[in-house]
PDB file of C-alpha atoms in Angstrom:
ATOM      1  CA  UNK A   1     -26.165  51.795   8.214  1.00 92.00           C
ATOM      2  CA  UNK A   2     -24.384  49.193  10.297  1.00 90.00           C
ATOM      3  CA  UNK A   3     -20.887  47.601  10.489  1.00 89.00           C
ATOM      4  CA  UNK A   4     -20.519  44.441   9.479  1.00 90.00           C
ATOM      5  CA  UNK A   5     -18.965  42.045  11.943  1.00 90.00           C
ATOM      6  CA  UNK A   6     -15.049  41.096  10.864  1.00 89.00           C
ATOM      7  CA  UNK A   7     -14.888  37.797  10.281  1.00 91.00           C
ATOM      8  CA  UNK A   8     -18.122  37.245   8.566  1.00 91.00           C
ATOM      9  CA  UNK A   9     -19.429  37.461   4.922  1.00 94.00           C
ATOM     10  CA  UNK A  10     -21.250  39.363   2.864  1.00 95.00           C
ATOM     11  CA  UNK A  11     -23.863  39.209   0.646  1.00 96.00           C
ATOM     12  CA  UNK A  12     -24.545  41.405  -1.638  1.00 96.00           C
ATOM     13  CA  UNK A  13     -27.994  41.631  -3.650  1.00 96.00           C
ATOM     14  CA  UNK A  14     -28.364  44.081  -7.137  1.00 96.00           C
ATOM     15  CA  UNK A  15     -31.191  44.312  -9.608  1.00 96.00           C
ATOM     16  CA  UNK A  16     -31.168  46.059 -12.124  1.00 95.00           C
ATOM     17  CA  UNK A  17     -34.563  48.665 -11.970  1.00 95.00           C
ATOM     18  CA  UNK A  18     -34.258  50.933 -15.142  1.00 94.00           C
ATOM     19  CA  UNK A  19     -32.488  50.673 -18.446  1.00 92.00           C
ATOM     20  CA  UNK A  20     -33.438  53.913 -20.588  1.00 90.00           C
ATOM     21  CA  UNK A  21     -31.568  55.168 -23.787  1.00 87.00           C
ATOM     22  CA  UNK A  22     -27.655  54.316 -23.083  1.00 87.00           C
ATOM     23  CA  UNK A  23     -27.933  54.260 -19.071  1.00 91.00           C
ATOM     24  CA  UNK A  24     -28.392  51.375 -16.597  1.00 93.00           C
ATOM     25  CA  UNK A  25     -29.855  51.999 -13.220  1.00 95.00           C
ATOM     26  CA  UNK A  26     -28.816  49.554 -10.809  1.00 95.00           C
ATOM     27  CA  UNK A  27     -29.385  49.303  -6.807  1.00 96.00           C
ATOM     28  CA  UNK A  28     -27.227  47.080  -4.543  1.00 97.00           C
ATOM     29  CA  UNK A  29     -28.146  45.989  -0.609  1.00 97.00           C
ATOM     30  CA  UNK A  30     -24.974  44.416   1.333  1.00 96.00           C
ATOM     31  CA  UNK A  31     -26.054  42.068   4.149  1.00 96.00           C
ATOM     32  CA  UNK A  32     -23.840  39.619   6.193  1.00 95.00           C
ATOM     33  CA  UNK A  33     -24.144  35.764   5.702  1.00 92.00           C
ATOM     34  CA  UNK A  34     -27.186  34.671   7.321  1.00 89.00           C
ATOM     35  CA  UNK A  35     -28.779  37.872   8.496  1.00 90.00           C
ATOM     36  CA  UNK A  36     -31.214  40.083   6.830  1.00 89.00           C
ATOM     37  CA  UNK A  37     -30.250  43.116   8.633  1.00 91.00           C
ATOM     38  CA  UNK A  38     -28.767  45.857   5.842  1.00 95.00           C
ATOM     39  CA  UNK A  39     -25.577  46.868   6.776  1.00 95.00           C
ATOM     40  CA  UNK A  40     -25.225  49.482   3.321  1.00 95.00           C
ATOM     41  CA  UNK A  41     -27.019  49.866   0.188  1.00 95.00           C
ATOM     42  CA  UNK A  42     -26.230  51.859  -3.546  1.00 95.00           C
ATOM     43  CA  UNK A  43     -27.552  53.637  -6.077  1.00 95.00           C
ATOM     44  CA  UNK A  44     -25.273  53.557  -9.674  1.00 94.00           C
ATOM     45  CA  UNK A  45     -25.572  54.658 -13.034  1.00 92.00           C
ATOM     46  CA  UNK A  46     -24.092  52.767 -15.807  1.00 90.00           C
ATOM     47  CA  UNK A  47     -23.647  53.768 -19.587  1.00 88.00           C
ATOM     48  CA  UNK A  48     -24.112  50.893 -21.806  1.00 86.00           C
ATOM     49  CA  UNK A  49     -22.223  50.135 -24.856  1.00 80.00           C
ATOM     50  CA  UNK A  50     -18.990  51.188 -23.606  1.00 78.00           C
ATOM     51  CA  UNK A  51     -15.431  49.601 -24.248  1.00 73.00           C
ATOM     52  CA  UNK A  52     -15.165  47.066 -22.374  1.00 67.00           C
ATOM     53  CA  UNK A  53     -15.029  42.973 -21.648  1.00 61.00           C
ATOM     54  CA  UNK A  54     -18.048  41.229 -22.498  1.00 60.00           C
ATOM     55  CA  UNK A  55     -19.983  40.322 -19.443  1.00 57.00           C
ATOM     56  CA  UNK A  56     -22.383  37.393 -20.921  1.00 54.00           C
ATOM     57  CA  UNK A  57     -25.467  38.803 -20.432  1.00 53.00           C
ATOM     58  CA  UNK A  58     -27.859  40.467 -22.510  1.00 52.00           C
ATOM     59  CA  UNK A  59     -30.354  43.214 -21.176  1.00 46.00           C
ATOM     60  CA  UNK A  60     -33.641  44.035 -23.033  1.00 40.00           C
TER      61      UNK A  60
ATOM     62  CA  UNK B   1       4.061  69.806   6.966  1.00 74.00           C
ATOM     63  CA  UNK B   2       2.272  66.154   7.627  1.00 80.00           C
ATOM     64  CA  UNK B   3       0.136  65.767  10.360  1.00 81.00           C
ATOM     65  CA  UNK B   4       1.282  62.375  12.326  1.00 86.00           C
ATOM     66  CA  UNK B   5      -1.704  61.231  12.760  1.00 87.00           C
ATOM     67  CA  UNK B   6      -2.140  60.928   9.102  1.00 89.00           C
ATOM     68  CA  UNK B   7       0.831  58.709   8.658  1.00 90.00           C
ATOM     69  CA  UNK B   8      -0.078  56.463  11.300  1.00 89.00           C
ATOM     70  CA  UNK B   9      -3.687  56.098   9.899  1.00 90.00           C
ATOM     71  CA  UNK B  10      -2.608  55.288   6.549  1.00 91.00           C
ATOM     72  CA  UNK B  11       0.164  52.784   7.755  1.00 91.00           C
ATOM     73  CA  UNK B  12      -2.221  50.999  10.472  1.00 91.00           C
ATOM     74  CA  UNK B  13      -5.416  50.044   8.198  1.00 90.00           C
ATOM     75  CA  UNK B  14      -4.642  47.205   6.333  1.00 90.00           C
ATOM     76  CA  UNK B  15      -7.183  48.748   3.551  1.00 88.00           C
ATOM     77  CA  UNK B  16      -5.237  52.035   3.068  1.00 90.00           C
ATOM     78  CA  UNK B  17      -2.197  49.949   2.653  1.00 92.00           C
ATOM     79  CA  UNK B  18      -3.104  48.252  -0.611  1.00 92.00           C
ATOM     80  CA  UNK B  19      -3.690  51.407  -2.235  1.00 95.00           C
ATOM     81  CA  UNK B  20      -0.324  52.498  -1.247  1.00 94.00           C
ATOM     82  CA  UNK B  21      -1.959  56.109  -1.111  1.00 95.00           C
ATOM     83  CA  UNK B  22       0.854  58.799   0.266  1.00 94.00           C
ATOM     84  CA  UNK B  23      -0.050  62.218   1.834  1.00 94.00           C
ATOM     85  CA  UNK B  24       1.422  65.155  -0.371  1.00 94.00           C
ATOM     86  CA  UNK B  25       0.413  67.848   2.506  1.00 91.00           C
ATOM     87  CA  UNK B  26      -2.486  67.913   5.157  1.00 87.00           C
ATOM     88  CA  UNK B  27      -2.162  71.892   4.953  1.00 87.00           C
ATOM     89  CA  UNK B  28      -4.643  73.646   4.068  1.00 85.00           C
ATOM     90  CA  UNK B  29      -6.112  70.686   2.744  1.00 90.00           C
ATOM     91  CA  UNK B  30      -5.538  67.263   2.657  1.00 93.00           C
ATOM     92  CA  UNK B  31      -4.143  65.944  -0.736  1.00 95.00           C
ATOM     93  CA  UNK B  32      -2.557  62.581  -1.543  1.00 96.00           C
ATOM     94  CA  UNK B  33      -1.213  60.410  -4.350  1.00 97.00           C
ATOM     95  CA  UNK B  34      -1.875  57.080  -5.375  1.00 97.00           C
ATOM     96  CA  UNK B  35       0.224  55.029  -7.588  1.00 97.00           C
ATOM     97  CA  UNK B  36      -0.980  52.798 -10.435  1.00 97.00           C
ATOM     98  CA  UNK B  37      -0.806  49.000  -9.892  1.00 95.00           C
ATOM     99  CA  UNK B  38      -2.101  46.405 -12.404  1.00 94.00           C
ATOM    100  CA  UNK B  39      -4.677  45.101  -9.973  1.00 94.00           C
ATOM    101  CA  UNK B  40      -6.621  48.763 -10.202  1.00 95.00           C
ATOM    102  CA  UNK B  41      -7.323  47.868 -13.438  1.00 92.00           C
ATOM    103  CA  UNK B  42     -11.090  47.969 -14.139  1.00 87.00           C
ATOM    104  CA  UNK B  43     -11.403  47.918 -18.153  1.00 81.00           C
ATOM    105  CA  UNK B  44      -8.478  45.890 -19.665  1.00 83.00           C
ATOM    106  CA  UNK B  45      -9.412  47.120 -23.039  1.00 83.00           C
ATOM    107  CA  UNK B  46      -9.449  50.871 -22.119  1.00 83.00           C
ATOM    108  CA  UNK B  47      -6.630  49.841 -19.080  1.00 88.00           C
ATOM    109  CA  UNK B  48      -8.584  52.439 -16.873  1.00 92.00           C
ATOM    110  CA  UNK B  49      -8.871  52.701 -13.411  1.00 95.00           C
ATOM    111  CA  UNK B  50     -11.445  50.553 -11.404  1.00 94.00           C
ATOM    112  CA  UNK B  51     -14.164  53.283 -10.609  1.00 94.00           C
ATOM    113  CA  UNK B  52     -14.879  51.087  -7.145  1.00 95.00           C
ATOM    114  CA  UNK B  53     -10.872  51.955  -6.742  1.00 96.00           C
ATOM    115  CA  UNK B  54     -11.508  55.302  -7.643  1.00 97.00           C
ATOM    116  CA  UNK B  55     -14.071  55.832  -5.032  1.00 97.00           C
ATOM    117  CA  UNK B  56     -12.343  54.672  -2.232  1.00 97.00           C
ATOM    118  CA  UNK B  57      -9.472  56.504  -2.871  1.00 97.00           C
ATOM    119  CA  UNK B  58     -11.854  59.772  -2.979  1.00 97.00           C
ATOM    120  CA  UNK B  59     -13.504  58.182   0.407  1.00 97.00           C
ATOM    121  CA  UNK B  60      -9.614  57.540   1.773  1.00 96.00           C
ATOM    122  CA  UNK B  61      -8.673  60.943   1.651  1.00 96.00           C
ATOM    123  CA  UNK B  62     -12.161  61.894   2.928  1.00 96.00           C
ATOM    124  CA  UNK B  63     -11.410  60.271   5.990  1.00 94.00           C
ATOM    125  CA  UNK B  64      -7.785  61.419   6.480  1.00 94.00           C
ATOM    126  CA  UNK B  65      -9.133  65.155   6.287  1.00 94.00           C
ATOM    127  CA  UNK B  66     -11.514  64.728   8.750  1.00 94.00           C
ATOM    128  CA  UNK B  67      -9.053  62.949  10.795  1.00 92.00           C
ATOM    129  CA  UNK B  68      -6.978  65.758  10.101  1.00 90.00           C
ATOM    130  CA  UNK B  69      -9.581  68.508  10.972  1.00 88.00           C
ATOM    131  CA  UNK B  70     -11.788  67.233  13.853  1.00 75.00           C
ATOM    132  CA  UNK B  71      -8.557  65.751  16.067  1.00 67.00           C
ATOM    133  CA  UNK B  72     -10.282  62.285  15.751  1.00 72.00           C
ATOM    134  CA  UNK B  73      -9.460  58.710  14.998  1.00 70.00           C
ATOM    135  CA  UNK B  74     -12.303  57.558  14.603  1.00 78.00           C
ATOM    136  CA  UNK B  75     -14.835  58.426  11.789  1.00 87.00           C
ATOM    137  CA  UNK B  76     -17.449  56.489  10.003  1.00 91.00           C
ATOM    138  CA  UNK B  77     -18.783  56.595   6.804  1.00 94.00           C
ATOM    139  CA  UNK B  78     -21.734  57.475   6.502  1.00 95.00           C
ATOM    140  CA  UNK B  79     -22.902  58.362   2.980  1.00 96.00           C
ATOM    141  CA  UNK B  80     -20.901  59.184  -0.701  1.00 96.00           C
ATOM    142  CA  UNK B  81     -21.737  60.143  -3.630  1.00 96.00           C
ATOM    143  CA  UNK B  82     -19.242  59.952  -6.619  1.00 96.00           C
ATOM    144  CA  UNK B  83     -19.560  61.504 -10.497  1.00 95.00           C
ATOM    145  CA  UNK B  84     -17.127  59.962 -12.665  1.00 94.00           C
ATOM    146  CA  UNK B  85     -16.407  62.764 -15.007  1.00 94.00           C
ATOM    147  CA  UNK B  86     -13.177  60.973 -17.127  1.00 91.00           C
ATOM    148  CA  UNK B  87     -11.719  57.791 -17.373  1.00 90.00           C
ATOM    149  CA  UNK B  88      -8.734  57.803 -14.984  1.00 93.00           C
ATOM    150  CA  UNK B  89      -5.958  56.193 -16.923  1.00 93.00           C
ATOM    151  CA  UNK B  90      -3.741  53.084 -16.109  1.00 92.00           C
ATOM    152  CA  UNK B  91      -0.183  53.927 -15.691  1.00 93.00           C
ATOM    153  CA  UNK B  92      -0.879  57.492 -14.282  1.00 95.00           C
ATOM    154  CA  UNK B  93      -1.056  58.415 -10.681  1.00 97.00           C
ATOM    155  CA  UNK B  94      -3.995  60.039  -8.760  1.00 97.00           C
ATOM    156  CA  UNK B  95      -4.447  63.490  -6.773  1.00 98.00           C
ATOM    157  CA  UNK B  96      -6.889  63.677  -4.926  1.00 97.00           C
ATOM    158  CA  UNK B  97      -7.402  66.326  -2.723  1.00 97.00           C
ATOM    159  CA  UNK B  98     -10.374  66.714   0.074  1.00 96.00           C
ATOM    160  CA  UNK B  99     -11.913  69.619   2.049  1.00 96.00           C
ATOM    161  CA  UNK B 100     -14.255  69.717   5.346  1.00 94.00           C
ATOM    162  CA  UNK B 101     -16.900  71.553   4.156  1.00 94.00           C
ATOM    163  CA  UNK B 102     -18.506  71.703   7.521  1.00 93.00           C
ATOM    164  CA  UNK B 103     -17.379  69.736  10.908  1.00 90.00           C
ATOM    165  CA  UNK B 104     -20.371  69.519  12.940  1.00 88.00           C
ATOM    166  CA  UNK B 105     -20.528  67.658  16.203  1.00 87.00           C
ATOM    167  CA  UNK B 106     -21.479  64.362  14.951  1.00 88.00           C
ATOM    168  CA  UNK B 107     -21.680  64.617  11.289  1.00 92.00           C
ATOM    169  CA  UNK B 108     -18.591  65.814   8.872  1.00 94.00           C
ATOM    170  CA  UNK B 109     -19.221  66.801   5.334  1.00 95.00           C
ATOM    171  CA  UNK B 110     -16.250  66.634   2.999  1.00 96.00           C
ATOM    172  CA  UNK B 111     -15.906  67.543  -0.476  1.00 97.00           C
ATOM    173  CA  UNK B 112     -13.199  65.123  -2.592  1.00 97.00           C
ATOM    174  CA  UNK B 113     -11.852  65.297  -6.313  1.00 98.00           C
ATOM    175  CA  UNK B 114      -9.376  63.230  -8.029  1.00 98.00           C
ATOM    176  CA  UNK B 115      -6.996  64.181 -11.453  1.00 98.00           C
ATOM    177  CA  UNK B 116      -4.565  63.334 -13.412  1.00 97.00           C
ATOM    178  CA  UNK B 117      -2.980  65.589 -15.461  1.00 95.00           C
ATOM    179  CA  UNK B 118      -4.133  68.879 -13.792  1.00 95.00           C
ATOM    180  CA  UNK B 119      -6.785  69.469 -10.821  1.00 94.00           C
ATOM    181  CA  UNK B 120      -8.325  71.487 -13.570  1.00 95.00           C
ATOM    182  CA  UNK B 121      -9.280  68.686 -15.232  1.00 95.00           C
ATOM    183  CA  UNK B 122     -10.774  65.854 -12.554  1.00 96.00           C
ATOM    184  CA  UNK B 123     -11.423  62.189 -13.198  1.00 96.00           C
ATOM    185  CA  UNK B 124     -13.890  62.347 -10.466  1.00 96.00           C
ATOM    186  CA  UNK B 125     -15.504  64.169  -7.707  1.00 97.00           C
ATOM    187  CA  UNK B 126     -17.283  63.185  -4.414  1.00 97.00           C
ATOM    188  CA  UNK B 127     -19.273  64.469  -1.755  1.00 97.00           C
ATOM    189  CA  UNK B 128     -19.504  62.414   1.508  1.00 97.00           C
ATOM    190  CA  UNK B 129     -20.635  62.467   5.170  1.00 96.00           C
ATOM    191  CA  UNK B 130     -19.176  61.213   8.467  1.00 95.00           C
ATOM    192  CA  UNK B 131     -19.726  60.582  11.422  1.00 93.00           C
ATOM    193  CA  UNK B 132     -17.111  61.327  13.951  1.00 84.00           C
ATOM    194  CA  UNK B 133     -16.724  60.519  17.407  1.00 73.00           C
TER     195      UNK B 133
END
């Protein structure tokens, strides 16, 4: 949506909004440090109990 | 045949450079390479590909064929939209190939996949838009 300004952060904000059956439906906002103007957001799919390193947290 | 412009791209964004991504051909279509490195990994247990890694490489080729196709430098990314289809294995390289699927006067839409073994068999596909200047 916008580009972020080199030089400055990012902050990026995702929440979890669905988990049904094996899949995980996560969306992600990025915004720079101090501003609450979007510059991009995501949409993503996960499939749970894959392979993989445990990440320390538990979803219900 | 390599279109310049390509090369120059590729060499003068610091981005492009740590994927280490080289241009097979820009005719017909753009296709590239990407060598594995350690620091792609995603999944040490499965020693897979970072799909994030994945995607940009998919969006990196993107851009170089609509730098390729609409004479242009300068393209943003405006959308993408990536289906992992396999796990793309550590220690093998990635194709990915990417065609302009229409080049209209602001907005590009490009059509990427990515393989391993054969491009009958892709790790992933994308579709994305640009916007071109």
């Amino acid at each position: 949506m916008r580009k972020p300004e080199p030089g400055r952060g990012l902050v990026i904000e995702a929440s979890c909004y669905q988990y049904a059956e094996d899949f995980i439906y996560v969306g992600a906002a990025a915004y720079q440090v101090n501003s609450k103007i979007m510059c991009c957001n995501a949409v993503g799919i996960f499939k749970s109990d894959t392979p993989g390193p445990v990440l320390g947290m538990e979803m219900q | 045949m390599i279109n310049q412009k390509l090369i120059d791209f590729l060499e003068e964004t610091p981005y492009a450079c740590n994927y280490g991504t080289e241009i097979i051909t820009s005719m017909p279509e753009t296709e590239c390479v990407t060598r594995w490195q350690n620091i792609f990994t995603g999944n040490p247990l499965l020693r897979a590909w970072h799909g994030g890694v994945v995607s940009g490489v998919l969006e990196l080729t993107g851009t170089l064929a609509v730098i390729n196709s609409a004479k242009t430098k300068e393209c943003v990314l405006l959308s993408i939209n990536t289906s992992y289809l396999r796990p793309a294995l550590g220690d093998k390289s990635l194709f990915s190939r990417a065609t302009v699927v229409r080049s209209g006067k602001r907005v590009h839409t490009v059509s990427a996949v990515v393989w391993q073994n054969s491009p009958d068999e892709p790790t992933a596909m994308a579709s994305l838009t640009f916007a071109g200047k």
